[in-house]
Amino acid sequence: MRIGDNFMRKGLIAVVLTGVITFPAGNLAAKSGDTTVALVGATVFDGTGAAPMVETVLIKGDRIVAAGPDVKVPRGAKVVNAKGKALLPGFFDLHTHWTPAGEPAATPKIAAAYAKAGVTTVNDFHEQPESYAPRRAWLKTLVAPHVNFAARISTPGGHGADWADQATTIWINTPEAAKAAIKGLEAYQPDLIKAFTDGWRYGMSPDNTSMDEWTLKALSDAAHAHGWPVLTHTVAVERGLVAARGHVDSLAHGLQDRPLTPEEVKVIAASGMGMAPTLAVYDPYKPGRRSDDPEDPRYKQSVARFGNALHNVKALFDAGVPIALGTDAGMFATPHGTSTLHEMELLVKAGLTPSQALVAGTRTSARIMRLDQDRGTIAKGKRADLVLISGKPWIDITDVYKTYQVYIDGKLVSGQGAPPLPAANKADWLPSVTVPALVDDFERMDRRSTLDTLRLETGDGGMDRTVEITQTVPREGGGRALSLSARMAVKEGAYAGFAVPLTRGSVTPVDLRGYKGLRFDIRGEGEYLVRLNGVAGSWEARVTAKPGWTTVELPFTALSPVARRGKEGAAYTGDGLTQVEIGGSRAAGQRLWLQADNIRFY
């Protein structure tokens, strides 16, 4: 090795371990954490689409301080022998859902899956704004990509609002409501906005909940005033045209219902809007979606729509529309990490070259997120989010799976020579905390509990949802109580309820083993359900209320596990709890009411 020989001639010793050469620093030793890392001999694909070339890249702290074929390695640098490897910017995934139903399911393991795949920046579209602060703090304890949190905004009954209350997905249907929604998010500082503008549910239900163009434009303009990009859930061509006129930064899905016409392509191209087509979630040929019966009507429909999506990606790309990378990972058969790499394969299947697919997953995605001054390409001053690959993915896109090393903020976090994952990445949730006995006495007027958490409405989901209103009302004799009123949806299992998170955003679990049960005041008519929700499941009991106030003492031993997706629930342990929930079911179209007060543990 020429560099090593040169130093040996000067009487210095180079120690070679797992491809890393460490040079003694002598009297010029940098302070701890200030060491320069030199990636030497790699073939650099810088993310711009330029031809790859052999270069040396220097990292100091979280930044690239030099990059080029003639860069000199300073004394004291830690040198990585990257000869024969490809060096690329870390990949982006602009559309993910960090949901307990995904693969993997737990936040620490999701984070590790992205780091292992070389995905260094992702958008999470799943979280309620209340959870941003505790999740951001949690991520700092993990080996994790940079995570951008999206605030979710839809229409009443629209896609994305069909399962969540307005603490998770805000409902709007006028320009005035759009501006108010953005104003209400200022305290949470989301990184972007996800607008569910398309009520068309993949052809399975009528489009009767789409966001109109005037509301979408007002939403986009208000978000842009805060520097927040707007990405939309859009899967139909006509709604894509509305998004283009609505000042949207990027579609967060592909257009699937039919091929775009040349005129429609021109309209979208002229708008400057991009698209992250999430082909990975729709791929009908991947494990978990492939059908044993090629004549199955639903499968044939998915194949046809996937063909439309591929065609439209290429048509838009050829017209100059920015094509970015997103996957919808966390949804069915779309695992975190590997799906991002599969998306690049599918972009090539759509007709992009491997080089163009790599640019989509780096520079173009960074530009859409307004992060291109910070990352997305390899250049001096950029963030040192990098991936070393054993191959040439600009020739064979499947080489993206051959990850050798991954750097996030200049630190080696995965691959050859990386330190073990911290203990926090191996846990399924944060360590439990304890909370005071009083959960909520409903004296506050700002929808927040005595524990300073934001109460949630936990009604049923679907296009036809139970309509419920919760508010605090005066209680006879003084003080206030929570009142819930609901008109049940016309369907089986209609439900209305509310939940009090035990910690902000229900992120940090709680250990209740120091208590014996739950005590609360209630009035109503008939039977109600009381639940403790937690990271490992839910446990419930039924109680009966009368029009007059009664105090209920419910020992934890009376709780039964709730079955989920056909699986028997876990036994109650008293640890890992996140919420107290009270609600009830009634027959379709009937009314439900209850009042509750002084929820506490005893």
XYZ file of C-alpha atoms in Angstrom:
602
model
C 0.000 0.000 0.000
C 1.582 3.266 -1.106
C 0.336 5.442 1.747
C 1.390 2.854 4.308
C 4.816 2.397 2.665
C 5.382 6.125 2.744
C 4.715 6.314 6.455
C 6.747 3.177 7.150
C 9.711 4.851 5.470
C 9.367 7.605 8.051
C 9.555 5.046 10.846
C 5.855 5.131 11.675
C 3.676 2.106 12.213
C 0.310 1.564 10.575
C -2.092 -0.848 12.211
C -4.585 -2.411 9.830
C -7.783 -3.798 11.321
C -10.988 -4.593 9.388
C -10.070 -2.202 6.641
C -9.260 0.657 9.050
C -5.728 2.059 9.232
C -4.968 4.167 12.296
C -1.995 6.514 12.105
C -0.312 7.660 15.339
C -1.083 11.304 15.990
C 2.097 12.259 17.881
C 2.138 15.806 19.264
C -0.510 16.904 16.785
C -3.178 14.633 18.245
C -6.680 16.009 17.844
C -8.916 16.268 20.856
C -11.306 13.409 21.531
C -14.231 13.507 19.098
C -12.298 15.807 16.773
C -10.386 13.148 14.827
C -10.470 13.301 11.054
C -11.676 10.161 9.279
C -10.302 9.587 5.779
C -12.195 7.316 3.389
C -9.454 6.471 0.908
C -9.692 4.795 -2.488
C -13.463 4.550 -2.809
C -15.209 5.084 -6.112
C -17.434 8.023 -5.224
C -20.933 8.414 -6.618
C -21.630 11.892 -5.306
C -25.423 11.938 -5.792
C -25.415 14.536 -8.579
C -25.460 12.000 -11.385
C -21.873 12.764 -12.366
C -19.681 9.858 -13.406
C -18.210 8.036 -10.387
C -14.517 8.532 -9.744
C -11.912 7.401 -7.214
C -11.576 10.012 -4.489
C -10.571 10.593 -0.897
C -13.276 11.943 1.422
C -12.347 13.513 4.763
C -14.819 13.665 7.656
C -14.436 15.783 10.766
C -17.222 15.780 13.294
C -20.497 15.480 11.421
C -19.246 17.161 8.235
C -17.383 16.368 5.057
C -14.368 18.705 5.127
C -12.823 17.688 1.811
C -13.606 15.433 -1.139
C -11.707 14.869 -4.346
C -9.100 12.798 -6.176
C -6.159 14.872 -4.893
C -7.148 15.305 -1.237
C -4.216 14.691 1.141
C -4.703 12.635 4.300
C -3.696 14.686 7.346
C -1.545 13.294 10.134
C -3.535 11.734 12.940
C -6.411 10.795 10.682
C -8.182 7.484 11.038
C -7.999 6.006 7.559
C -10.570 3.633 6.097
C -9.208 1.621 3.195
C -12.187 1.806 0.843
C -10.455 0.586 -2.293
C -12.859 -1.420 -4.417
C -15.887 -0.020 -2.588
C -18.514 2.456 -3.763
C -19.172 5.521 -1.608
C -22.580 7.185 -1.881
C -24.616 9.732 0.066
C -26.907 8.133 2.635
C -30.284 7.221 1.180
C -33.584 8.966 1.870
C -37.042 7.482 2.346
C -39.686 10.195 2.153
C -42.639 7.974 3.094
C -42.572 5.635 6.089
C -44.874 4.742 8.968
C -43.216 3.803 12.268
C -46.213 1.781 13.379
C -46.490 -1.147 15.819
C -48.058 -3.120 12.976
C -44.965 -2.812 10.764
C -41.889 -4.995 10.255
C -40.033 -4.552 12.525
C -42.575 -3.126 14.956
C -40.610 -1.380 17.716
C -39.054 2.059 17.216
C -35.467 1.038 18.230
C -35.487 -1.886 15.816
C -36.977 0.213 13.009
C -34.187 2.734 13.524
C -31.548 -0.008 13.383
C -33.075 -1.495 10.215
C -32.710 1.822 8.386
C -29.149 2.356 9.613
C -28.190 -1.145 8.471
C -29.595 -0.472 4.982
C -27.750 2.824 4.574
C -30.940 4.891 4.873
C -29.910 7.981 6.806
C -32.955 10.296 6.499
C -36.617 9.273 6.647
C -40.031 10.898 6.944
C -42.375 9.342 9.511
C -46.020 9.923 8.583
C -47.527 8.057 11.516
C -47.152 10.136 14.684
C -49.362 12.590 16.512
C -47.750 15.986 17.148
C -47.875 15.430 20.926
C -45.346 12.643 20.452
C -42.730 14.641 18.513
C -40.774 15.945 21.524
C -40.504 12.624 23.406
C -39.750 10.768 20.176
C -37.033 13.222 19.211
C -35.476 12.735 22.646
C -35.760 8.949 22.293
C -34.096 8.945 18.880
C -31.074 10.727 20.338
C -30.402 7.622 22.473
C -30.473 5.299 19.445
C -28.458 4.500 16.377
C -31.033 5.952 14.029
C -31.500 7.873 10.806
C -32.544 11.505 10.884
C -36.328 11.351 11.280
C -38.623 14.077 9.965
C -42.068 14.095 11.565
C -45.064 14.859 9.358
C -48.197 16.541 10.672
C -51.215 14.771 9.182
C -54.092 16.812 7.721
C -57.160 15.376 5.977
C -60.854 16.049 5.435
C -63.714 14.893 7.699
C -64.179 11.219 6.858
C -61.201 11.354 4.506
C -58.369 8.927 4.117
C -56.096 9.214 7.152
C -58.949 10.635 9.222
C -60.823 7.348 9.070
C -58.972 5.860 12.049
C -57.524 8.820 13.961
C -58.936 11.629 16.064
C -57.863 15.224 15.492
C -54.963 14.937 17.918
C -53.360 12.715 15.250
C -54.975 13.762 11.945
C -56.418 17.282 11.734
C -59.663 17.556 9.735
C -60.206 20.534 7.425
C -62.514 21.381 4.529
C -62.082 25.146 3.981
C -59.153 27.498 3.362
C -59.831 29.110 6.736
C -59.611 25.739 8.479
C -56.381 24.999 6.608
C -54.740 28.183 7.871
C -55.961 27.494 11.403
C -54.543 23.958 11.264
C -51.090 25.243 10.354
C -51.317 27.890 13.068
C -52.196 25.213 15.620
C -49.108 23.204 14.690
C -46.625 25.986 15.394
C -46.001 24.831 18.966
C -45.043 21.337 17.757
C -42.741 22.366 14.898
C -43.384 19.499 12.469
C -40.786 18.929 9.753
C -43.350 18.647 6.971
C -47.065 18.359 6.273
C -48.792 15.269 4.929
C -52.033 16.258 3.258
C -54.503 13.482 2.497
C -55.964 15.080 -0.604
C -57.249 11.945 -2.325
C -60.341 10.209 -0.938
C -60.145 7.520 -3.624
C -59.288 4.332 -1.759
C -57.584 2.440 -4.553
C -60.884 1.901 -6.381
C -62.455 0.032 -3.471
C -64.658 2.917 -2.281
C -66.161 6.031 -3.858
C -64.278 9.305 -3.872
C -66.465 11.435 -1.628
C -63.901 12.910 0.737
C -61.188 14.512 -1.402
C -59.754 17.895 -0.402
C -60.760 20.719 -2.747
C -58.178 22.756 -4.611
C -58.765 26.012 -2.701
C -58.296 24.342 0.679
C -55.177 22.532 -0.499
C -53.662 25.718 -1.916
C -54.313 27.603 1.331
C -52.780 24.725 3.292
C -49.661 24.639 1.097
C -49.143 28.397 1.194
C -49.523 28.524 4.987
C -47.130 25.608 5.463
C -44.550 27.099 3.105
C -44.570 30.303 5.134
C -43.127 28.177 7.950
C -40.657 26.397 5.668
C -42.589 23.114 5.873
C -42.780 21.059 2.655
C -46.180 19.607 1.753
C -46.406 16.012 0.540
C -49.778 14.547 -0.368
C -51.474 11.183 -0.305
C -52.549 11.085 -3.940
C -53.071 7.977 -6.085
C -55.419 9.132 -8.863
C -54.545 11.215 -11.905
C -57.272 13.848 -11.488
C -56.269 14.413 -7.877
C -52.635 14.629 -8.966
C -53.576 17.533 -11.214
C -55.348 19.216 -8.287
C -52.186 18.775 -6.205
C -50.089 20.326 -8.975
C -52.344 23.378 -8.953
C -52.391 23.373 -5.153
C -48.714 24.354 -4.712
C -47.785 20.900 -3.353
C -44.089 20.010 -3.134
C -44.465 16.332 -3.944
C -46.982 13.558 -4.316
C -46.409 10.901 -1.689
C -47.686 8.085 -3.917
C -47.765 7.198 -7.581
C -50.702 7.799 -9.921
C -52.310 4.444 -10.554
C -55.827 4.616 -11.928
C -54.839 5.247 -15.561
C -51.914 6.399 -17.718
C -51.289 10.133 -17.825
C -51.939 11.900 -21.110
C -49.124 14.002 -22.613
C -51.078 17.164 -21.765
C -51.439 16.092 -18.122
C -47.732 15.340 -17.919
C -46.997 18.879 -19.128
C -49.274 20.391 -16.472
C -47.536 18.509 -13.677
C -44.066 19.262 -15.048
C -44.847 22.973 -15.328
C -45.957 23.101 -11.675
C -42.538 22.044 -10.324
C -44.176 19.388 -8.155
C -42.255 16.165 -7.535
C -43.353 12.607 -6.829
C -42.217 9.841 -4.498
C -44.180 6.978 -6.084
C -43.940 4.364 -3.263
C -43.811 1.528 -5.773
C -42.550 -0.799 -3.039
C -45.865 -0.858 -1.198
C -47.842 -1.609 -4.375
C -45.488 -4.181 -5.918
C -47.807 -7.135 -6.647
C -44.906 -9.510 -7.187
C -43.176 -9.155 -3.813
C -43.443 -11.781 -1.049
C -46.676 -11.342 0.831
C -48.564 -9.867 -2.133
C -47.931 -12.368 -4.894
C -51.081 -14.405 -5.610
C -51.239 -18.135 -6.257
C -54.176 -17.465 -8.564
C -53.174 -15.154 -11.432
C -56.866 -14.880 -12.392
C -57.916 -13.537 -9.016
C -59.771 -10.277 -9.884
C -58.224 -8.240 -7.068
C -54.745 -9.439 -7.959
C -55.270 -8.675 -11.640
C -56.437 -5.201 -10.639
C -53.303 -4.638 -8.526
C -51.090 -5.764 -11.423
C -52.845 -3.379 -13.810
C -52.548 -0.431 -11.424
C -48.910 -1.187 -10.762
C -48.346 -1.097 -14.519
C -49.987 2.329 -14.664
C -47.805 3.521 -11.793
C -44.612 2.364 -13.539
C -45.668 3.999 -16.801
C -46.493 7.306 -15.111
C -43.194 7.413 -13.210
C -41.262 7.187 -16.470
C -43.505 9.650 -18.287
C -43.116 12.230 -15.536
C -39.380 11.647 -15.167
C -38.832 12.103 -18.902
C -40.725 15.415 -18.676
C -38.405 16.680 -15.955
C -40.612 16.028 -12.934
C -38.411 15.376 -9.859
C -38.766 11.722 -8.880
C -37.857 11.058 -5.246
C -37.779 7.930 -3.126
C -40.532 6.829 -0.759
C -41.891 3.414 0.129
C -44.825 3.512 2.598
C -42.715 1.142 4.710
C -44.516 -0.052 7.810
C -47.538 -1.004 5.743
C -48.377 -4.616 4.833
C -45.459 -6.621 3.369
C -43.302 -3.481 3.177
C -40.536 -3.871 5.782
C -38.442 -0.973 6.984
C -34.959 -0.581 5.520
C -34.922 -3.177 2.779
C -38.000 -1.669 1.115
C -36.055 1.545 0.509
C -33.483 -0.456 -1.453
C -36.244 -2.335 -3.274
C -37.790 0.994 -4.294
C -34.621 1.837 -6.217
C -34.917 -1.493 -8.028
C -38.495 -0.630 -8.938
C -37.521 2.821 -10.196
C -35.159 1.030 -12.567
C -38.000 -1.311 -13.519
C -40.041 1.801 -14.341
C -37.347 2.860 -16.823
C -34.873 4.993 -14.879
C -31.214 4.050 -15.143
C -29.509 2.795 -11.964
C -27.680 6.122 -11.744
C -30.957 8.035 -12.008
C -32.550 5.850 -9.330
C -29.643 6.581 -6.982
C -30.035 10.323 -7.575
C -33.748 9.968 -6.780
C -32.850 8.359 -3.454
C -30.299 11.032 -2.554
C -30.129 14.529 -4.079
C -33.709 14.740 -5.403
C -35.227 13.574 -2.135
C -33.062 16.050 -0.236
C -34.242 18.876 -2.500
C -37.906 18.068 -2.012
C -37.350 18.145 1.746
C -35.398 21.438 1.420
C -32.370 19.701 2.934
C -30.117 19.737 -0.109
C -27.866 22.427 1.356
C -27.155 20.052 4.229
C -27.102 16.547 2.739
C -28.016 14.401 -0.253
C -24.700 14.777 -2.096
C -21.035 14.244 -1.268
C -19.311 17.633 -1.162
C -17.318 19.796 1.204
C -19.478 21.172 3.992
C -22.241 18.589 3.606
C -23.380 16.364 6.439
C -21.354 13.150 6.599
C -24.236 10.751 6.031
C -22.572 8.140 3.833
C -22.842 4.523 2.771
C -20.012 2.299 1.534
C -21.132 -0.502 -0.771
C -19.289 -3.560 -2.050
C -20.274 -3.145 -5.673
C -21.193 -0.678 -8.386
C -24.884 0.148 -7.935
C -24.815 2.734 -10.737
C -24.296 -0.254 -13.043
C -26.272 -2.946 -11.180
C -28.877 -1.454 -8.874
C -29.128 -4.672 -6.847
C -25.681 -3.859 -5.455
C -27.415 -1.417 -3.064
C -28.035 -4.452 -0.859
C -24.275 -5.029 -0.451
C -23.820 -2.531 2.366
C -20.288 -2.464 3.808
C -20.369 0.509 6.185
C -22.824 3.253 7.088
C -21.965 6.647 8.562
C -24.521 8.979 10.136
C -23.304 12.404 11.255
C -19.754 11.210 10.587
C -20.028 8.245 12.954
C -19.673 4.646 11.821
C -22.985 3.140 12.939
C -23.325 -0.083 10.953
C -21.255 -2.558 8.996
C -17.644 -3.661 9.077
C -15.854 -2.346 12.160
C -18.915 -0.592 13.620
C -19.364 -0.694 17.397
C -22.212 -2.802 18.796
C -25.620 -1.206 18.857
C -26.374 0.577 22.124
C -28.643 -1.185 24.583
C -31.421 1.270 23.723
C -31.617 -0.177 20.177
C -32.186 -3.653 21.559
C -35.190 -2.719 23.692
C -38.756 -2.671 22.391
C -39.722 0.457 24.282
C -38.384 3.089 26.626
C -37.828 2.252 30.298
C -41.022 2.681 32.294
C -41.569 5.604 34.630
C -43.949 6.100 37.539
C -46.731 8.684 37.691
C -48.736 10.285 40.524
C -52.002 8.659 41.542
C -54.246 11.410 40.127
C -54.593 10.971 36.369
C -57.223 13.607 35.590
C -59.707 15.687 37.565
C -60.767 17.577 34.403
C -60.302 20.991 35.950
C -58.145 22.276 33.095
C -59.912 23.947 30.169
C -57.235 23.240 27.515
C -58.003 19.535 26.868
C -54.953 18.569 28.920
C -55.039 16.202 31.862
C -53.755 16.656 35.383
C -50.655 14.809 34.115
C -50.316 17.535 31.432
C -51.094 15.134 28.599
C -53.470 15.795 25.702
C -56.693 13.785 25.956
C -57.709 11.736 22.909
C -61.060 10.794 21.440
C -60.947 7.061 20.695
C -64.023 6.496 18.570
C -64.360 3.789 15.940
C -62.797 4.093 12.501
C -63.978 3.863 8.922
C -65.656 6.120 6.400
C -68.846 6.044 8.479
C -67.603 7.025 11.914
C -69.405 7.558 15.166
C -69.716 11.288 15.808
C -68.544 12.200 19.293
C -67.828 15.340 21.265
C -65.874 15.493 24.510
C -65.666 18.610 26.648
C -65.316 19.594 30.272
C -68.544 20.774 31.938
C -69.462 22.103 35.398
C -70.276 19.417 37.949
C -72.999 19.777 40.535
C -71.474 20.828 43.830
C -68.458 22.429 42.200
C -65.553 21.563 39.972
C -65.670 20.151 36.466
C -66.098 16.752 34.812
C -65.594 15.334 31.323
C -68.740 14.932 29.236
C -68.859 12.601 26.216
C -71.814 12.649 23.824
C -72.007 10.508 20.705
C -74.260 9.446 17.836
C -73.278 5.915 16.905
C -72.402 5.035 13.335
C -74.731 2.743 11.424
C -72.631 -0.390 11.661
C -71.787 -3.218 13.999
C -69.395 -2.469 16.817
C -69.952 1.295 16.797
C -67.925 2.794 19.646
C -67.175 6.130 21.289
C -64.647 6.827 24.006
C -61.800 8.934 25.311
C -58.318 8.169 26.544
C -55.991 9.951 28.934
C -52.326 9.335 28.024
C -50.165 8.698 31.081
C -47.176 10.427 29.475
C -46.901 12.927 26.650
C -47.869 11.402 23.327
C -48.186 7.959 24.978
C -44.508 7.394 24.137
C -42.901 6.614 27.504
C -44.618 3.678 29.257
C -45.596 3.669 32.906
C -45.092 1.133 35.677
C -48.296 0.767 37.714
C -47.131 -2.098 39.928
C -47.136 0.266 42.887
C -50.945 0.566 42.608
C -53.771 -1.944 43.080
C -56.438 -0.532 40.807
C -58.286 2.365 39.216
C -60.854 4.613 40.902
C -63.125 7.103 39.108
C -66.520 8.818 39.300
C -68.981 8.084 36.495
C -72.552 8.739 35.487
C -74.423 7.569 32.412
C -76.905 4.950 31.288
C -75.973 1.307 30.839
C -72.730 -0.551 30.323
C -69.348 0.988 29.569
C -65.840 -0.261 28.912
C -62.753 0.668 30.929
C -59.352 -0.122 29.453
C -55.693 0.185 30.273
C -53.712 0.415 27.032
C -50.019 -0.391 26.885
C -47.108 -1.204 24.654
C -47.797 -4.934 24.928
C -51.582 -4.851 24.620
C -54.800 -3.709 26.280
C -56.754 -4.942 29.289
C -60.396 -4.177 29.955
C -63.383 -4.563 32.245
C -67.047 -3.628 31.937
C -68.789 -1.314 34.384
C -72.404 -0.167 34.719
C -73.325 3.477 35.269
C -76.548 5.192 36.329
C -77.784 8.751 35.747
C -76.527 9.732 39.183
C -72.844 9.894 40.101
C -71.241 6.743 41.475
C -67.635 5.980 42.394
C -66.135 2.844 40.872
C -63.134 1.016 42.285
C -61.762 -1.345 39.676
C -58.935 -3.615 40.841
C -56.395 -4.472 38.185
C -57.142 -8.141 38.848
C -60.570 -7.605 37.275
C -59.030 -6.664 33.905
C -59.044 -9.178 31.037
C -56.640 -9.128 28.081
C -58.020 -7.862 24.771
C -57.475 -10.086 21.739
C -55.806 -8.330 18.781
C -56.037 -9.496 15.159
C -57.230 -12.903 16.279
C -54.387 -13.366 18.765
C -55.022 -13.885 22.443
C -53.946 -10.940 24.558
C -51.006 -11.057 26.949
C -51.481 -11.375 30.693
C -51.567 -8.121 32.664
C -48.268 -7.394 34.423
C -48.749 -3.790 35.557
C -45.802 -2.557 33.510
C -45.623 -0.843 30.113
C -48.938 1.042 30.374
C -49.645 4.173 28.316
C -53.321 5.197 28.583
C -56.529 4.984 30.600
C -59.558 4.704 28.304
C -63.299 4.849 29.023
C -66.004 4.394 26.379
C -68.893 2.314 25.205
C -70.825 0.734 22.359
C -74.476 1.060 21.472
C -76.676 -0.156 18.651
C -76.293 1.434 15.233
C -77.661 4.982 15.124
C -78.316 5.227 18.860
C -76.975 7.873 21.233
C -74.414 7.403 23.993
C -73.492 9.720 26.813
C -71.351 9.556 29.907
C -69.606 11.833 32.327
C -66.429 10.965 34.200
C -64.361 12.635 36.888
C -61.455 12.152 39.291
C -59.648 9.304 37.527
C -56.893 8.073 39.811
C -54.945 4.986 40.777
C -55.201 3.573 44.282
